[in-house]
Coordinates of C-alpha atoms in Angstrom, one line a residue:
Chain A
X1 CA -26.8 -9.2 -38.6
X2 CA -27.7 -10.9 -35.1
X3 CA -28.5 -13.8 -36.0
X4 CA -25.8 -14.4 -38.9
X5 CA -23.2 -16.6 -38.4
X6 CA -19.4 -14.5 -38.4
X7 CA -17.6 -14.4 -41.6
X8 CA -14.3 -13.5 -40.4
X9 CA -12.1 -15.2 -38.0
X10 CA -13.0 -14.4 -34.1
X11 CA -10.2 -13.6 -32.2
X12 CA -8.5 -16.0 -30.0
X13 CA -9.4 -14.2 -27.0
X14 CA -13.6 -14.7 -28.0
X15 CA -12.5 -17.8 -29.3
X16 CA -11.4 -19.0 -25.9
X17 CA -14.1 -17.0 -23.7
X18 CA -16.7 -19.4 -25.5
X19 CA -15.4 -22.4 -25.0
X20 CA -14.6 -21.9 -21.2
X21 CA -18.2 -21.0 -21.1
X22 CA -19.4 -24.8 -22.4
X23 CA -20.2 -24.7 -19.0
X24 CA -21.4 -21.7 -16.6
X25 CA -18.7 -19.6 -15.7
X26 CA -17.1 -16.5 -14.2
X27 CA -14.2 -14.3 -14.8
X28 CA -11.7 -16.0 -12.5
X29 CA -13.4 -19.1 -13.6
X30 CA -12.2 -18.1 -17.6
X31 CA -8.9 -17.1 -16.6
X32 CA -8.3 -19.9 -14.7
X33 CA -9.5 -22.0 -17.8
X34 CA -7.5 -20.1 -20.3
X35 CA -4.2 -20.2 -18.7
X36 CA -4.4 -24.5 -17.7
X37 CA -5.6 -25.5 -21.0
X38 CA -3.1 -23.1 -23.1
X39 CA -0.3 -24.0 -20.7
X40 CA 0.3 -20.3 -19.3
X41 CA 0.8 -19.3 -22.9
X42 CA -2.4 -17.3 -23.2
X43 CA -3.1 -14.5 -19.9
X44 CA -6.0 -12.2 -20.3
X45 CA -5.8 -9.0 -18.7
X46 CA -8.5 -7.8 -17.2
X47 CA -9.8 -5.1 -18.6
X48 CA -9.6 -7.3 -21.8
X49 CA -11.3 -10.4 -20.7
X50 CA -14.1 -7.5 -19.1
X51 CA -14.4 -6.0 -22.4
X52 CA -15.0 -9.3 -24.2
X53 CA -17.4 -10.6 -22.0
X54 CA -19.2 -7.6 -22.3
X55 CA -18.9 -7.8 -26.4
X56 CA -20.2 -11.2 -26.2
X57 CA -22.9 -10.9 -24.2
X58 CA -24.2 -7.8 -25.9
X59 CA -24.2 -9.9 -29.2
X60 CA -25.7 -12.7 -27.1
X61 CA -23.3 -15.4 -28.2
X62 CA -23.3 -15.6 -24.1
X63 CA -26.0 -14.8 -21.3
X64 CA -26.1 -14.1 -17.8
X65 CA -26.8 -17.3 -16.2
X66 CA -26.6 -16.6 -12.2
X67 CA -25.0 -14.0 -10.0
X68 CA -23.9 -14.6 -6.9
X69 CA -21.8 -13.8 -3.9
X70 CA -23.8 -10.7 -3.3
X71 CA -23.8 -9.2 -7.4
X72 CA -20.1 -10.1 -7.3
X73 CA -19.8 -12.4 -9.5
X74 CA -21.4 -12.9 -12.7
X75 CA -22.1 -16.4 -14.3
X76 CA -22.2 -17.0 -17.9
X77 CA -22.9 -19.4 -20.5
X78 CA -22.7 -19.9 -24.4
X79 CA -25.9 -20.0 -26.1
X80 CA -26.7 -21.7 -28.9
X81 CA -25.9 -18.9 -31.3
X82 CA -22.7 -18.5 -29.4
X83 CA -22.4 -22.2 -30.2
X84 CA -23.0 -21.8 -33.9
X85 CA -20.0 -19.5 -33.9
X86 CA -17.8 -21.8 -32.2
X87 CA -18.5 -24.3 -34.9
X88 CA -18.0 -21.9 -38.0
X89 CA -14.5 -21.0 -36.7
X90 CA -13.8 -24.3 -35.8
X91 CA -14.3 -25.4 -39.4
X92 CA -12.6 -22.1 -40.6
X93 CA -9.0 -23.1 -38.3
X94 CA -9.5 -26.5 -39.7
X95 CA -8.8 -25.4 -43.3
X96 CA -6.6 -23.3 -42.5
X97 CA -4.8 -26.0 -40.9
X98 CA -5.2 -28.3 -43.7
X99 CA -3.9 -25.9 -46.5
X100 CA -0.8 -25.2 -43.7
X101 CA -0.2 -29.0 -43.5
X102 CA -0.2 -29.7 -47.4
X103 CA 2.0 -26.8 -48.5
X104 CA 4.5 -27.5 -45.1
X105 CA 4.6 -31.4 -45.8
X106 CA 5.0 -31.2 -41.7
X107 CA 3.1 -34.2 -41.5
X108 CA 4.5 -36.4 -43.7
Chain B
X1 CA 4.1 2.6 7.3
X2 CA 5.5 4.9 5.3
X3 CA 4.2 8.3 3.2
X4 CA 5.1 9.6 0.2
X5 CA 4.5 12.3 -2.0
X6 CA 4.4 12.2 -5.2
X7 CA 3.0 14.1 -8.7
X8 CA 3.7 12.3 -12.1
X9 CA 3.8 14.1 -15.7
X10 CA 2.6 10.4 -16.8
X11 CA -0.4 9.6 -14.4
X12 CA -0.1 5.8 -16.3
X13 CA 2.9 4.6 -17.1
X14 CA 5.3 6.9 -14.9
X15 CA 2.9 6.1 -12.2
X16 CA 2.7 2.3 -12.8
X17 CA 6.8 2.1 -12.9
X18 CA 7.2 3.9 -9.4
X19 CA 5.2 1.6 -8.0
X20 CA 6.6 -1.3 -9.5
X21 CA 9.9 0.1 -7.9
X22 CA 8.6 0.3 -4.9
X23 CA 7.4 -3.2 -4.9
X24 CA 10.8 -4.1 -5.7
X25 CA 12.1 -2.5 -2.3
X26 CA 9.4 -4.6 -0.5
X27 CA 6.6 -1.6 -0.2
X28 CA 3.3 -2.7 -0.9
X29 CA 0.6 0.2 -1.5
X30 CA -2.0 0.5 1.4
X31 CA -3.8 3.5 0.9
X32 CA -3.8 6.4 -2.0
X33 CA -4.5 10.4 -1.7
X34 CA -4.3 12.6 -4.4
X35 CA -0.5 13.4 -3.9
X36 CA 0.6 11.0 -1.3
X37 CA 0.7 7.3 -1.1
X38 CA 0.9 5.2 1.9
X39 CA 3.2 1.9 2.1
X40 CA 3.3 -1.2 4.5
X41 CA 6.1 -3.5 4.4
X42 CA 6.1 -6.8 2.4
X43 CA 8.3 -9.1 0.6
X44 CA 10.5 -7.6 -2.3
X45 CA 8.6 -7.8 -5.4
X46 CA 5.3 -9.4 -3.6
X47 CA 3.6 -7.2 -5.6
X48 CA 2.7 -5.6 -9.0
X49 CA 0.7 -2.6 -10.7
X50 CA -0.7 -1.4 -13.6
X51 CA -2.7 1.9 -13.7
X52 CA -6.3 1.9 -15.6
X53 CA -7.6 5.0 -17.1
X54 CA -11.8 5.0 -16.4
X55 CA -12.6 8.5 -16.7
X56 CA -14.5 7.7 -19.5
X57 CA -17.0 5.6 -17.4
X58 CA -20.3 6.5 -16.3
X59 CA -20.2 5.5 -12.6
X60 CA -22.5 2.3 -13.1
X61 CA -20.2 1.0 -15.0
X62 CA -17.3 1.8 -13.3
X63 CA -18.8 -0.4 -10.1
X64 CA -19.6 -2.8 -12.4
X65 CA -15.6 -3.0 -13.6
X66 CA -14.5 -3.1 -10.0
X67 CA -16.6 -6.5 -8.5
X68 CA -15.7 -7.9 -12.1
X69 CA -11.9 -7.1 -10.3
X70 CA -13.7 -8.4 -7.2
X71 CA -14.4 -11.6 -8.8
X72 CA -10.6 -12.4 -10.5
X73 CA -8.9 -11.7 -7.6
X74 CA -7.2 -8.2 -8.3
X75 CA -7.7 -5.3 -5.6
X76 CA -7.5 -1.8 -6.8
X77 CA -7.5 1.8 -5.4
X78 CA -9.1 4.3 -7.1
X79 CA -7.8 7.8 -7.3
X80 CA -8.3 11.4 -8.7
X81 CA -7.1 12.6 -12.1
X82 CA -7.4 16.3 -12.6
X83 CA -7.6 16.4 -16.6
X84 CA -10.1 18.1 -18.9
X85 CA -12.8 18.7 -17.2
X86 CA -15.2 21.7 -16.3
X87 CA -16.3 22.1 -12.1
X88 CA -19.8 23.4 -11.7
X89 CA -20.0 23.4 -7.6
X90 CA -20.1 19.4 -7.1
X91 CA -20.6 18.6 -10.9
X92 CA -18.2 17.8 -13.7
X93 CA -18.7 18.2 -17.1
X94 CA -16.7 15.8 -19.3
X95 CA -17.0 16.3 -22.5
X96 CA -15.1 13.4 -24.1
X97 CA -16.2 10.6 -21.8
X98 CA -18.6 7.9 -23.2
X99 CA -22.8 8.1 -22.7
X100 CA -23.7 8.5 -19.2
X101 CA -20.5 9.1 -18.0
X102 CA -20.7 13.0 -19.6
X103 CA -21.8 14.7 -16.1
X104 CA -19.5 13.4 -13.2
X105 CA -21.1 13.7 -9.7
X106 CA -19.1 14.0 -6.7
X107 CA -20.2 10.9 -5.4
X108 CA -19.6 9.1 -8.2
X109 CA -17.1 9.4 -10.6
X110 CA -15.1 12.7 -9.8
X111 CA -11.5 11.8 -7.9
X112 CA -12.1 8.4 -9.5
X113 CA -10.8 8.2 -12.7
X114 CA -7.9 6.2 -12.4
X115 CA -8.0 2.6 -11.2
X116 CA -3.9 1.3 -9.7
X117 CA -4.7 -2.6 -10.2
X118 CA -2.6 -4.8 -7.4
X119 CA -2.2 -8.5 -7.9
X120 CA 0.4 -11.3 -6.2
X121 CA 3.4 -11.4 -8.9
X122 CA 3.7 -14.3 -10.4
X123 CA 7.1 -13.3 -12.3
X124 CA 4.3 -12.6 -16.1
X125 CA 4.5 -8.8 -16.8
X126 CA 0.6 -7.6 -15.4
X127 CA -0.9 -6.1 -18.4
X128 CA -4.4 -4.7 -18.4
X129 CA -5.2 -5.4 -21.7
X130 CA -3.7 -8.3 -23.2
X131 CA -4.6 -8.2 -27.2
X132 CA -3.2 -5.4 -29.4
X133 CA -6.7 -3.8 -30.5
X134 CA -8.2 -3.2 -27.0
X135 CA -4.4 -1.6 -26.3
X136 CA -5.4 0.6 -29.1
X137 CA -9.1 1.6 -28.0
X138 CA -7.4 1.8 -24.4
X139 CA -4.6 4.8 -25.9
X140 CA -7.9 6.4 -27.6
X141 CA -9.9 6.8 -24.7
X142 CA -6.7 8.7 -23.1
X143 CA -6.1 10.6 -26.1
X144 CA -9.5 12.0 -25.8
X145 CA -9.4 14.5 -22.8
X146 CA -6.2 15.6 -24.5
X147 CA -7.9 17.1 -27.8
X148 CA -10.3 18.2 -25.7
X149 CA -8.2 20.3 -23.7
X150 CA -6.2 21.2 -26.6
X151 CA -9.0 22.8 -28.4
X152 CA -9.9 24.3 -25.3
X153 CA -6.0 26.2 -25.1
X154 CA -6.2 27.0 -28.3
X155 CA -9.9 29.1 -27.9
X156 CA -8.0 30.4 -24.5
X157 CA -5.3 31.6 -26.4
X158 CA -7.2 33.2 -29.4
X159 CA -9.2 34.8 -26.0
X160 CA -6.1 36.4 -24.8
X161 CA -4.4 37.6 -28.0
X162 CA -7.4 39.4 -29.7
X163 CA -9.5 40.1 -25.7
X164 CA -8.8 43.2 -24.3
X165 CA -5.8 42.9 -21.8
X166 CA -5.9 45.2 -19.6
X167 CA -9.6 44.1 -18.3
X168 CA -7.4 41.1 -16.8
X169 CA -5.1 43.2 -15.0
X170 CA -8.2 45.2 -13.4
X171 CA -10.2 41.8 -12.5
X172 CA -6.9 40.4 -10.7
X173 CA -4.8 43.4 -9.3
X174 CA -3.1 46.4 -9.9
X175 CA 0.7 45.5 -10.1
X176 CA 2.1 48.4 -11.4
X177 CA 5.2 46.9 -9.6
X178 CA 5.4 43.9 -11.3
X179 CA 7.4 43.4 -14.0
X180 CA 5.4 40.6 -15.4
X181 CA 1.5 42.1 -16.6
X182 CA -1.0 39.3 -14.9
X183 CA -1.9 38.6 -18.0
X184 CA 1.3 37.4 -19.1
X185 CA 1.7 35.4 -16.1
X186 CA -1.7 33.6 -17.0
X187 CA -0.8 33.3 -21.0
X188 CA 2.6 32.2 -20.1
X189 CA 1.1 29.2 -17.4
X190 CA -1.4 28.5 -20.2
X191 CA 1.5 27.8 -22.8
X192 CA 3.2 25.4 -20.4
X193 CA 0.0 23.4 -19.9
X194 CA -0.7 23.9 -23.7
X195 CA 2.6 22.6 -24.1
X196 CA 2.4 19.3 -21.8
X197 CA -0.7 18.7 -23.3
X198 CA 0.5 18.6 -27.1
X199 CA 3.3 16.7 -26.0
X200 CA 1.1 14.4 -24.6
X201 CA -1.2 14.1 -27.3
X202 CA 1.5 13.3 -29.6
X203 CA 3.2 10.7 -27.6
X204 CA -0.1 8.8 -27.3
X205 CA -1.2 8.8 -31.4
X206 CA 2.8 8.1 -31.5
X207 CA 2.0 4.5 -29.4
X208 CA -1.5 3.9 -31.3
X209 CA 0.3 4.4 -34.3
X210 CA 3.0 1.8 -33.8
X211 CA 0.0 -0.6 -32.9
X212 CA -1.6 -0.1 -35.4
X213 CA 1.4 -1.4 -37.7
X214 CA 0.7 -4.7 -35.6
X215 CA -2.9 -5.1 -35.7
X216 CA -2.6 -6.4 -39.0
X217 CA -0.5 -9.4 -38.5
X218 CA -1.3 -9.6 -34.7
X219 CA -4.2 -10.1 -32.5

């Protein structure tokens, strides 16, 4: 089960935690990320983007990576099986996407 | 500054509206006691709240929450909830709360198990949990202390109806005077809690229902 890639769709909110931790990060640092590159459309509350990160990193898609300012804040970054996952739902929104395009005609 | 007293049926969302209101008439929060709040003055709406329930947190990770709030810029008081839960001297016994969080030690988590959440208001409605299935698991873990607590009225009340009554009357005192029998004093202030806590119960399954409905269409 750990090591298998997900079968269903993560949710946006994972979705977005991994990717704003391409590089090491922190929870302001994933807010911050979240709301400039969705354009203020996506906000995490806090005790959901705490609840994530913890999620992820128990399923090690993520791992501590340095804590600092006296234990308050905690760095993260993907790892590679986090990575893995990134990819299968990348490839999952893409046929989705497809399939939405072909029956839509939107981008004709 | 100014004091104010203040109880609230709804310890969440009755508690997160006042001082929302407040915030509104340019009070920002400064310190918290159990039943009175202290304001300072600040600009109207400067300021907004939303109330987290952690009485189901062991007191690691209850710290470990707070520099997480530390870290993304939101400051928070913490004060006492007085729900469900057995006193032995300085220890609390909480039956519903999650693994290591069961035995409550003054200096950790007792008078602690709400969280009010302060941030600068930046006109976005401040919601703790912003995706409809932690919303549910949120209305769970506040359901819990209510079933508790119901059961626990309910084995009160079977107590009182079949238990001998007039033991009662000896172990508080004789009032021959009264018209009211201590016992039915006590059954009667029983029934009103009972009662508060049904309600209660009800309205939160009411709101994980209605979720529920969303989850499947929704994040």
């Amino acid at each position: 089960m750990k090591d298998k890639i997900q079968e269903t769709p993560l949710t946006e909110t994972a979705l977005l935690i991994l990717l704003a931790m391409y590089k090491p990060n922190h929870g302001y640092g994933v807010m911050q990320f979240v709301e400039e590159k969705t354009k203020g459309r996506v906000v995490f509350g806090p005790g959901t983007l705490y609840g994530a990160i913890n999620n992820l990193e128990k399923k090690k898609w993520i791992t501590l990576h340095a804590v600092i300012e006296g234990e308050r804040k905690k760095e993260y970054v993907i790892t590679d099986l986090g990575k893995e996952q990134v990819k299968a739902e990348l490839e999952r929104i893409q046929e989705v996407y497809k399939i939405g395009m072909e029956i839509t005609r939107l981008g004709e | 500054m100014i004091k104010k007293f203040r109880i609230f049926l709804n310890p969440i969302e009755g508690q997160e509206k006042w001082l929302n209101e407040k915030s509104a008439e340019g009070l920002r929060l400064s310190k918290v006691g159990r039943f009175f709040y202290e304001f300072e003055q600040c600009k109207n709406n400067q300021y907004q709240y939303a109330v987290d329930y952690i009485g189901n947190n062991s007191n690691t990770q209850r710290k470990e929450y707070e520099s997480f709030l530390d870290d993304v810029g939101i400051n928070y008081f913490e004060k006492p909830l007085n729900i469900g839960q057995f006193s032995f001297g300085k220890v609390r016994y909480r039956p519903y709360a999650n693994k290591g969080g069961k035995l409550a030690t003054s200096w950790g988590m007792i008078n602690r198990e709400l969280l009010i959440l302060e941030k600068e208001c930046n006109g976005k409605p401040f919601n703790i949990y912003s995706n409809v299935e932690d919303k549910i698991q949120a209305l769970k873990e506040r359901r819990k202390p209510h079933i508790y607590l119901f059961i626990l009225f309910l084995l009160m009340g079977g107590y009182f109806t079949f238990a001998e009554r007039s033991m009662l009357d000896v172990a508080y005192m004789n009032s021959q005077t009264n018209s009211f029998s201590n016992s039915d004093v006590l059954s009667l202030l029983l029934g009103v809690m009972g009662i508060i806590t049904i309600v209660r119960m009800v309205q939160l399954s009411l709101s994980i229902k209605t979720l529920k409905e969303m989850v499947d269409i929704q994040e």
